[in-house]
XYZ file of C-alpha atoms in Angstrom:
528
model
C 0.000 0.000 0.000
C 3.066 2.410 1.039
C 4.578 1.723 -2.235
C 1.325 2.290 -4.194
C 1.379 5.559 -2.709
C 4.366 6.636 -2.687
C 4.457 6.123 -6.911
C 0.868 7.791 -7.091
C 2.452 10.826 -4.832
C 5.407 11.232 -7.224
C 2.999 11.304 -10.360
C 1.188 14.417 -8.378
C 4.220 15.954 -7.800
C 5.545 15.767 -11.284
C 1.534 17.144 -12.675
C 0.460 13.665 -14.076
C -2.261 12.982 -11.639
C -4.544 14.604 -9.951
C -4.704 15.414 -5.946
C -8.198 14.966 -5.911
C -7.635 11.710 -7.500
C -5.066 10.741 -4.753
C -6.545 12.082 -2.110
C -9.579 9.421 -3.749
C -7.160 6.339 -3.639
C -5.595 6.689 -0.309
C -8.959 6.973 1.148
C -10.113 4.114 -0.192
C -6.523 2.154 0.934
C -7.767 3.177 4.555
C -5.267 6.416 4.617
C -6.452 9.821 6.447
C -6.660 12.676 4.889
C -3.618 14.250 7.151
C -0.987 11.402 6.349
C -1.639 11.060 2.537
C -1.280 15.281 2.238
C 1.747 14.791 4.154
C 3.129 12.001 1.386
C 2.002 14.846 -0.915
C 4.176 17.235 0.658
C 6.961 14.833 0.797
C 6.856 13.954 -2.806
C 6.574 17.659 -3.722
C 9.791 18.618 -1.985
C 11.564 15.432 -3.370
C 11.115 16.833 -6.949
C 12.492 20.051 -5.779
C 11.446 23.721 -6.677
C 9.756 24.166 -10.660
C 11.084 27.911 -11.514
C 8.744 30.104 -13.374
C 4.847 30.803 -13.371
C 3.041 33.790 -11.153
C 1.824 33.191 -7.586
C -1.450 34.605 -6.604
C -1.770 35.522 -2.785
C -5.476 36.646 -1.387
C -5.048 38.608 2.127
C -6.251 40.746 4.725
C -4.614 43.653 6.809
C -4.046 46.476 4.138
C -5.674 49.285 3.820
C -5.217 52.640 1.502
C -2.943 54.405 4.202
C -0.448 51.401 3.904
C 2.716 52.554 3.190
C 6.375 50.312 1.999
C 8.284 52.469 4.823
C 9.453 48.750 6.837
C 9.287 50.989 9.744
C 5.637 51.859 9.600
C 4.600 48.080 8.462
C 1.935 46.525 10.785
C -0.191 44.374 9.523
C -0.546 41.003 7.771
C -0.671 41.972 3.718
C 1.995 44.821 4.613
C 4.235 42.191 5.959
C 4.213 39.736 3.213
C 4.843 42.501 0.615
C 7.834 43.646 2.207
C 9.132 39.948 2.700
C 8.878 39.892 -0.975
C 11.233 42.691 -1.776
C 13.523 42.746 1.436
C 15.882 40.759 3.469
C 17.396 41.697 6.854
C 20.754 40.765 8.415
C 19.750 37.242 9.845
C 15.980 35.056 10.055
C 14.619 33.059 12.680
C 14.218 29.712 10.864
C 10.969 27.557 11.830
C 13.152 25.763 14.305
C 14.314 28.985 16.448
C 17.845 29.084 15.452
C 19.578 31.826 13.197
C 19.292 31.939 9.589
C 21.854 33.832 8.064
C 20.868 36.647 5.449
C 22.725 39.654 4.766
C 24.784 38.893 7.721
C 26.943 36.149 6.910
C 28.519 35.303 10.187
C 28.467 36.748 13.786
C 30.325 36.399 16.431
C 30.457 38.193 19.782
C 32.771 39.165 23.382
C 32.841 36.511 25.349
C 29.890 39.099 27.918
C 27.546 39.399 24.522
C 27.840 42.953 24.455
C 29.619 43.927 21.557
C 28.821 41.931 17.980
C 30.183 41.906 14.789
C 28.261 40.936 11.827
C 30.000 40.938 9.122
C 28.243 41.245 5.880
C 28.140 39.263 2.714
C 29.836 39.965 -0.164
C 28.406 40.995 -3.471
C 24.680 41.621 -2.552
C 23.167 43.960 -4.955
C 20.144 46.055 -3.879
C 17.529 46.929 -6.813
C 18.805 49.693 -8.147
C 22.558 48.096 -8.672
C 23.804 49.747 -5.760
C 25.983 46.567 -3.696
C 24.978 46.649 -0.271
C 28.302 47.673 2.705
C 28.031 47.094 6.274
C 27.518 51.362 6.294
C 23.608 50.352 4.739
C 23.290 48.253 7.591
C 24.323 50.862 10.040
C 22.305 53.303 8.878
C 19.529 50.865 8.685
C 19.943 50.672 12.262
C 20.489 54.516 12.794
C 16.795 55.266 11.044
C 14.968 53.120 13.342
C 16.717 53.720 16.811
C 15.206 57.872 16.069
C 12.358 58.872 17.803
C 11.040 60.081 14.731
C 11.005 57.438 12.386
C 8.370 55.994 14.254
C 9.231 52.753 14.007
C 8.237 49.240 15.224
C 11.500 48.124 15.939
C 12.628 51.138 18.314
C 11.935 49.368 21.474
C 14.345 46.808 20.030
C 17.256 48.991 19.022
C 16.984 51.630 22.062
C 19.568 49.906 23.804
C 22.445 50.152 21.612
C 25.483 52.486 22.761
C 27.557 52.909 19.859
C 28.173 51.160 16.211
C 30.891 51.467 13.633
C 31.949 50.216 10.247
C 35.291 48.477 9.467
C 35.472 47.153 6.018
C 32.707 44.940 5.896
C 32.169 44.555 9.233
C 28.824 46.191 11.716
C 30.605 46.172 15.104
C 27.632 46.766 17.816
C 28.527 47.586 21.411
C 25.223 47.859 23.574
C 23.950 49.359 26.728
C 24.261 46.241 28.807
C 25.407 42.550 27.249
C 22.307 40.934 25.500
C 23.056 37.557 24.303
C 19.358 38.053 21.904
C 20.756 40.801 19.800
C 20.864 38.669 16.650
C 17.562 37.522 17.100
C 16.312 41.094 17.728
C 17.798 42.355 14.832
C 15.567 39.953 12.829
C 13.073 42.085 13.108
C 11.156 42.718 10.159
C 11.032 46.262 10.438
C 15.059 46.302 9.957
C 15.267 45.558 6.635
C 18.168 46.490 4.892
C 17.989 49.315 2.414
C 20.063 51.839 0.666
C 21.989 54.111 3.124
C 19.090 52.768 5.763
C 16.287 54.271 3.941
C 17.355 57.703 4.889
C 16.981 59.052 1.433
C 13.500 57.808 0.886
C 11.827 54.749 3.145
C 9.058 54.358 0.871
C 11.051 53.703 -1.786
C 10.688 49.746 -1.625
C 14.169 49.129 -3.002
C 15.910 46.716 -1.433
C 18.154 43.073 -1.547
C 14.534 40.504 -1.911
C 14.276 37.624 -4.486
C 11.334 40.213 -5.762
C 11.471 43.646 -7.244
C 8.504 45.496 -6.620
C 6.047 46.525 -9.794
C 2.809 47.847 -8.294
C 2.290 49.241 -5.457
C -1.366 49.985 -4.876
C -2.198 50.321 -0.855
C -5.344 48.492 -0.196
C -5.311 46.959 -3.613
C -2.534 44.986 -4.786
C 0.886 44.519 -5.293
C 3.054 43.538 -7.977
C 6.090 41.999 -8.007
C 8.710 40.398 -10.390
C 11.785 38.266 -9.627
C 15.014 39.654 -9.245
C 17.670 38.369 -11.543
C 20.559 39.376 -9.704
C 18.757 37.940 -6.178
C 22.027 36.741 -4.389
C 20.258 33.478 -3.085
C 19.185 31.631 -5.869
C 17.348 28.928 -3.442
C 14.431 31.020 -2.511
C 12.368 33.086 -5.766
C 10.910 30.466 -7.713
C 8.428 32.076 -9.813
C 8.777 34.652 -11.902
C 6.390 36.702 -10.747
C 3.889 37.408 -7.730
C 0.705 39.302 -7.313
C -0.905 40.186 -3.494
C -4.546 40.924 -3.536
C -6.085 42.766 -0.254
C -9.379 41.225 0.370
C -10.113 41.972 3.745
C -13.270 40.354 3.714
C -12.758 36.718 4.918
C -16.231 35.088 2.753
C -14.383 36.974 -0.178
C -11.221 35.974 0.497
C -11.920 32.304 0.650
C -14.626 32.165 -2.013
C -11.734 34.021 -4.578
C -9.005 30.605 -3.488
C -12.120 28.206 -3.934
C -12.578 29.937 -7.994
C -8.879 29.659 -8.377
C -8.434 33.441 -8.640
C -5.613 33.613 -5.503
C -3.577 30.523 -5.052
C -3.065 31.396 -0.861
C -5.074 32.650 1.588
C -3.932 33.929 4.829
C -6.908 33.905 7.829
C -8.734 31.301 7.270
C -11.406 31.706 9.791
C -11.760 28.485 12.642
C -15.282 27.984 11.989
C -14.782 27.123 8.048
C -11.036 25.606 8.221
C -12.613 22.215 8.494
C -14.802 22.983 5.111
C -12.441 24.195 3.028
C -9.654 21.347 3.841
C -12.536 19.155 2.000
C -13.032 20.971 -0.484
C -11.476 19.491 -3.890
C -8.161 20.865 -4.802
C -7.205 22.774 -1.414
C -5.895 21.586 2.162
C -5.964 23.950 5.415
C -2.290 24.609 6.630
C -2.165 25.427 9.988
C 0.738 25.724 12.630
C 0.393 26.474 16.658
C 3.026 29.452 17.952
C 3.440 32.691 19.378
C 0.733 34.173 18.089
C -2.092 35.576 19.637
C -5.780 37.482 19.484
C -6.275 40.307 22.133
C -8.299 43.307 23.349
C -5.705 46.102 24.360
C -6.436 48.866 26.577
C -4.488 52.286 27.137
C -3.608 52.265 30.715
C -2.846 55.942 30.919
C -6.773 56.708 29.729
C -9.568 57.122 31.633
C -10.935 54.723 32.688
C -8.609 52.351 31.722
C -5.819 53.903 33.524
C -8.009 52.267 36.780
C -6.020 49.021 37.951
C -9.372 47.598 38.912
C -11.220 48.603 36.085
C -8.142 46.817 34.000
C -8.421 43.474 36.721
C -12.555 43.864 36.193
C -12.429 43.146 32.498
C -10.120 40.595 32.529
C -11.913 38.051 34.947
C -14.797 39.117 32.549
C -13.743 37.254 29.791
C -14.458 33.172 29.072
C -11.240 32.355 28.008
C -11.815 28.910 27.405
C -15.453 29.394 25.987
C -13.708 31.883 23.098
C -11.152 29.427 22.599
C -13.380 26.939 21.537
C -16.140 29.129 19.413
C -13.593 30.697 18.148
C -11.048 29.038 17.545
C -12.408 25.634 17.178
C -9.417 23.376 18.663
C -6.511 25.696 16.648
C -5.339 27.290 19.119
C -5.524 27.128 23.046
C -5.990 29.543 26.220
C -3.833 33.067 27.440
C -3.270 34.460 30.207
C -3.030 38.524 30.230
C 0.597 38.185 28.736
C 1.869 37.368 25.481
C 3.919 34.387 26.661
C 3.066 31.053 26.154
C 5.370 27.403 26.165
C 6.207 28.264 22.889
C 9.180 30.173 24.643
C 12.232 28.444 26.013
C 11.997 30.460 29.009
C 8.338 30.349 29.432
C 6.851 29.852 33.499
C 4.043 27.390 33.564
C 3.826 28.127 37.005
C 2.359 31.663 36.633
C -1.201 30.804 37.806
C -3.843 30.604 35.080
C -6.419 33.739 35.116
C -9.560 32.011 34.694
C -13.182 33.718 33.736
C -14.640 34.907 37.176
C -18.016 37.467 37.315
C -17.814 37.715 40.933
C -14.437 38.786 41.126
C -15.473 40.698 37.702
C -17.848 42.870 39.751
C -16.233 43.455 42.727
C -13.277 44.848 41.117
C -15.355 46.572 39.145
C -17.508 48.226 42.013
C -13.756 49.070 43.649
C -13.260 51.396 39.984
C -16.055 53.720 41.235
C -16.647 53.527 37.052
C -20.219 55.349 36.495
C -21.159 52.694 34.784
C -21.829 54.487 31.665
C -20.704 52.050 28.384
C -17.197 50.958 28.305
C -16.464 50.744 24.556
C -14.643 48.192 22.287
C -13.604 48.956 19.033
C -13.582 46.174 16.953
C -13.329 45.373 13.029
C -12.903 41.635 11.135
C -8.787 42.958 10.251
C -8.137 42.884 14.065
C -8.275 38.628 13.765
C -10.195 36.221 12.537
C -13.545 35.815 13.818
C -12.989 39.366 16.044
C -16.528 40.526 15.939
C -17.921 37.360 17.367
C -15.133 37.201 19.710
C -16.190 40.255 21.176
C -19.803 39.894 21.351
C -19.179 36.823 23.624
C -16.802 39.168 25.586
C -19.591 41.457 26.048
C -21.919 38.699 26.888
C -19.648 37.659 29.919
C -18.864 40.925 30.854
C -22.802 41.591 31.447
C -23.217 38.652 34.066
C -20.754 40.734 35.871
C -22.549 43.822 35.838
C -19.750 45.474 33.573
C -21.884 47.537 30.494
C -19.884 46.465 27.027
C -20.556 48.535 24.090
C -19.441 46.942 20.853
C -18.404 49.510 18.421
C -17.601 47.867 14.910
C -15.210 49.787 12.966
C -14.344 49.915 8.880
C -11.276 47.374 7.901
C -10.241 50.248 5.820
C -8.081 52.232 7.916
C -8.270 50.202 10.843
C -4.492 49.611 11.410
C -4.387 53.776 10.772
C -6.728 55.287 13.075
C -7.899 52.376 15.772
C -5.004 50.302 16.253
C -2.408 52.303 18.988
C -4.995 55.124 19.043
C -8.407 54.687 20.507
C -8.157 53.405 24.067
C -9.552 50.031 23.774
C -10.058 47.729 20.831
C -9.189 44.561 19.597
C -5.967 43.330 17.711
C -3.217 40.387 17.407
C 0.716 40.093 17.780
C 2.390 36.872 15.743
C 4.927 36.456 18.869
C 8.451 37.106 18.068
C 11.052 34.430 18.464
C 12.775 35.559 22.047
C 10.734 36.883 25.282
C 13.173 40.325 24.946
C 12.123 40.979 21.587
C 8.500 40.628 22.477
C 8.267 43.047 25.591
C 11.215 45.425 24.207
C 8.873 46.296 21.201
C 5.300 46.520 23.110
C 5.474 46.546 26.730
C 8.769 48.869 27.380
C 7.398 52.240 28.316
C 9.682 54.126 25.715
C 8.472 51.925 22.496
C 6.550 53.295 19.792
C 4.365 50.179 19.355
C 3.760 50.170 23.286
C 0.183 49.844 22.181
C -1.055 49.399 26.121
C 0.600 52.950 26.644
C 2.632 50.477 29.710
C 4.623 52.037 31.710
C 5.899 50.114 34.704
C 9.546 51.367 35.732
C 9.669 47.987 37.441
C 9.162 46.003 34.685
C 11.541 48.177 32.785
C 14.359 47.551 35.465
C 13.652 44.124 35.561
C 13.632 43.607 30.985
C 17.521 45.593 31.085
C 18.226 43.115 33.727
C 17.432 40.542 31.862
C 18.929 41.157 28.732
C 22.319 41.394 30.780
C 21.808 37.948 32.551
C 23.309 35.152 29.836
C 22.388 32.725 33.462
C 19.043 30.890 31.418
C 17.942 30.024 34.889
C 18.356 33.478 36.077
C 17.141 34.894 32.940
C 13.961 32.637 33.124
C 12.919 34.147 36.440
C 13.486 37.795 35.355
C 11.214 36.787 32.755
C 8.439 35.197 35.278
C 8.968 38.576 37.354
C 7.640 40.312 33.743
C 4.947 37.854 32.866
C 3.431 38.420 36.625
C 3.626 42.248 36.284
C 1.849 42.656 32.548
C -0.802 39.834 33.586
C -2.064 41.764 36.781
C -0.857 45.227 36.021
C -0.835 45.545 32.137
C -3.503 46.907 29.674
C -3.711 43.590 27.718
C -6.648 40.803 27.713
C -5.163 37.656 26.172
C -7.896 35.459 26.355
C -6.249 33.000 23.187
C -3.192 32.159 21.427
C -4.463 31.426 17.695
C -2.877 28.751 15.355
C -1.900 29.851 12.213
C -4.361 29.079 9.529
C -3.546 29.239 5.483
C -5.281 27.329 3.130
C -3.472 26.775 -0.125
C -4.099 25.297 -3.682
C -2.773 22.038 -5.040
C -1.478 23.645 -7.624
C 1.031 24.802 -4.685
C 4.303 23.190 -3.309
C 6.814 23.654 -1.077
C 4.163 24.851 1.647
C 5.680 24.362 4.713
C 3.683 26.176 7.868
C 6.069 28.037 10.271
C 5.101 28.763 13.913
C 7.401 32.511 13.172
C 3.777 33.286 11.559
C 1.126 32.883 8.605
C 1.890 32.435 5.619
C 5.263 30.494 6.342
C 6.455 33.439 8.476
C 5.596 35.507 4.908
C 8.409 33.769 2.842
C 5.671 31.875 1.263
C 6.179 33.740 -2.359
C 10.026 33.448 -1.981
C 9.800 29.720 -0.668
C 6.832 28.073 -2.702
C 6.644 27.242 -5.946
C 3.634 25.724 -8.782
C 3.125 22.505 -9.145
């Protein structure tokens, strides 16, 4: 039977059967649907990559205020398109270790506080320009100023000095951080001519992709790169995103074979559309998560016990699974889970509690006029629902809810990190530090909680100068305590990541980094 299907995979992967047809067979051989996709998978990788063809991508997350500056890039389709056309100096591969990119080794004192990367040779950006370890410096320089407003200034606050010496970025920081490499794999830090001083928007850059359209809340267009110094990632010629932030729309333009990926794919029809002929559901567990965020230095969220109120008002484990529907599993007010090396299971879990919901909630002397909750169906995947059952529990505490549904247009613009309380979602980042340096430090411009503890502050530069793990991990539990009884964030779930993807796809390979394989998906897949 193995060796049946194991020729019958091969003759998928090489276009001379179909997967509906296979999928048929190892059914009736007694196979499940997971293990003969996974023979699928196998075989498709076995053949290795087919160069040429366009890619089709349907997602949500942009809007017509999205810009290519990879300092202003928040959301999901924003993300993908500047995977396409940028690289930074190192990755976090799938498996949490280092994945060298522009940086083509790194080493470090023996007290982690000043690195050298040293760059690799003969990288050419877009516009023929070959990229010197002064782009990557001044990469760095752009974000670290207050007014670039960047995501990745919490990350790059605590660096002292830099300097170029041939074609080597030395970096001496603050206090030793044994992380930095990992931080610096932000994607915000992509690498770009002189650092993007000149023009940030430009969307020029060292990716497998050059970019061809750029239409905010539309599409983009790309084309590969011919000079691309990698020549194991870029498969297909070209690649096309589509924003369609409506998740029916989204799924119904994969099922008509308009879009070839979908990122999103919404718990309560993941099941459906893995049946469906000619698609399978990709999903990976991780770091990411859904949550309603509150500004702690706004009335009347700036109340402790207004903050402690709302979070033993929420049914955790009832949103998990109407919302999620098994992909994903239960937070805890912090946005840590056992996906981190360092994690504390020991940190108690917060569980949903109306009594204690309304007796913190009669200590906020709140007037009880509505408390209201921006929400929109860009924040995450069934977001609207997952707030009306927020709303729901929140009333058998006494606690008045007002659900305020906002445009998807825009949202990322002028909700997200400016009205006091709405919903949104982090995909995790590969180290604790890199997490709580770029939202929970008080100084960092995506500190979307407005947090400011100096405790927690003292106790995140501690830790990044501990290199004792044991030590390190209970700094870290010392953090997780403080944001889950003092912070401005309701994690009530940490979402799997959900793609569905054609057959006429391979080389999918989910990675718990994030959807859409981390957003390499263009640069790693290829057509079958």
């Amino acid at each position: 039977m193995s060796k049946e299907l194991e020729f019958l995979s091969k003759r998928v992967a090489q276009s001379k059967m179909s997967r509906r047809d296979f999928m048929g067979r190892a059914s009736a051989l007694g196979v499940s649907s997971a293990a003969a996709t996974a023979m699928l998978s196998t075989a498709a990788m076995a053949e290795g990559p087919k160069k040429g063809g366009m890619i089709k991508l349907g997602m949500n997350g942009g809007a017509s205020t999205d810009t290519l500056d990879p300092g202003l890039v928040a959301s999901q389709a924003t993300q993908n398109a500047l995977r396409h056309w940028s690289d930074t100096l190192v990755n976090a591969s799938p498996t949490g270790e280092l994945d060298m990119r522009i940086a083509e080794s790194i080493d470090s004192s023996p007290d982690a506080k000043t690195w050298h990367f040293n760059i690799r040779q003969g990288v050419e950006f877009h516009n023929g320009k070959t990229v010197t370890a002064e782009d990557a410096m001044k990469t760095i320089e752009r974000h670290s100023n207050e007014e670039s407003k960047s995501g990745a200034l919490g990350i790059v606050k605590g660096i002292e000095s830099m300097a170029v010496s041939g074609n080597t970025l030395s970096i001496t920081l603050d206090t030793p951080n044994a992380d930095l490499p990992y931080l610096l794999a932000d994607y915000h830090l992509a690498i770009q001519p002189n650092g993007g001083m000149d023009d940030p928007n430009a969307g020029i850059g060292t990716g497998p992709f050059t970019v061809e359209v750029n239409e905010p809340g539309i599409r983009y267009g790309f084309k590969k790169f011919a000079n691309h110094w990698d020549e194991s990632i870029g498969h297909v010629d070209e690649s096309e995103l589509l924003i369609i932030n409506d998740a029916t729309a989204r799924m119904a333009a994969l099922q008509s074979g308009q879009v070839h990926m979908v990122n999103g794919v919404d718990p309560k029809v993941a099941g459906l559309l893995d049946r469906a002929p000619g698609l399978s559901v990709k999903n990976v567990s991780g770091r990411g998560h859904y949550v309603f965020i509150m500004h702690t230095d706004t009335a009347p969220f700036d109340n402790k016990d207004l903050r402690l109120a709302l979070k033993y008002a929420i049914n955790r484990e009832e949103m998990v699974d109407k919302i999620l529907r098994g992909y994903g599993g239960v937070g805890n007010d912090m946005p840590i889970n056992a996906s981190y090396p360092l994690f504390d299971d020991s940190i108690p879990q917060r569980a949903y509690d109306p009594e204690k919901a309304a007796e913190h909630y009669k200590a906020s002397g709140h007037d009880g006029s509505p408390i209201i909750l921006r929400v929109a169906d860009a924040a995450f995947p069934g977001a609207v629902d997952a707030a009306q059952l927020f709303q729901q529990s929140a009333a058998a505490a006494g606690i008045p809810l007002e659900i305020k549904r906002e445009p998807n247009d825009g949202y990322w613009s002028e909700v997200w990190n400016k009205q006091p309380f709405c919903a949104s979602y982090w995909g995790g980042r590969p180290v604790q530090d890199q997490m709580y340096s770029t939202a929970y430090l008080s100084t960092a411009d995506w500190n979307d909680t407005r947090f400011n503890n100096a405790k927690f502050d003292e106790l995140l530069g501690q830790a990044k100068a501990e290199l004792d793990p044991a030590k390190r991990k209970a700094l870290y539990s010392q953090m997780g305590n403080i944001v889950r009884d003092d912070g401005g964030v309701i994690c009530p779930m940490f979402n799997d990541f959900i793609d569905a993807v054609s057959d006429k796809v391979a080389g999918f390979e989910p990675d718990p980094n994030g959807e859409m394989m981390a957003n390499f998906a263009p640069s790693r897949v290829w057509l079958a």
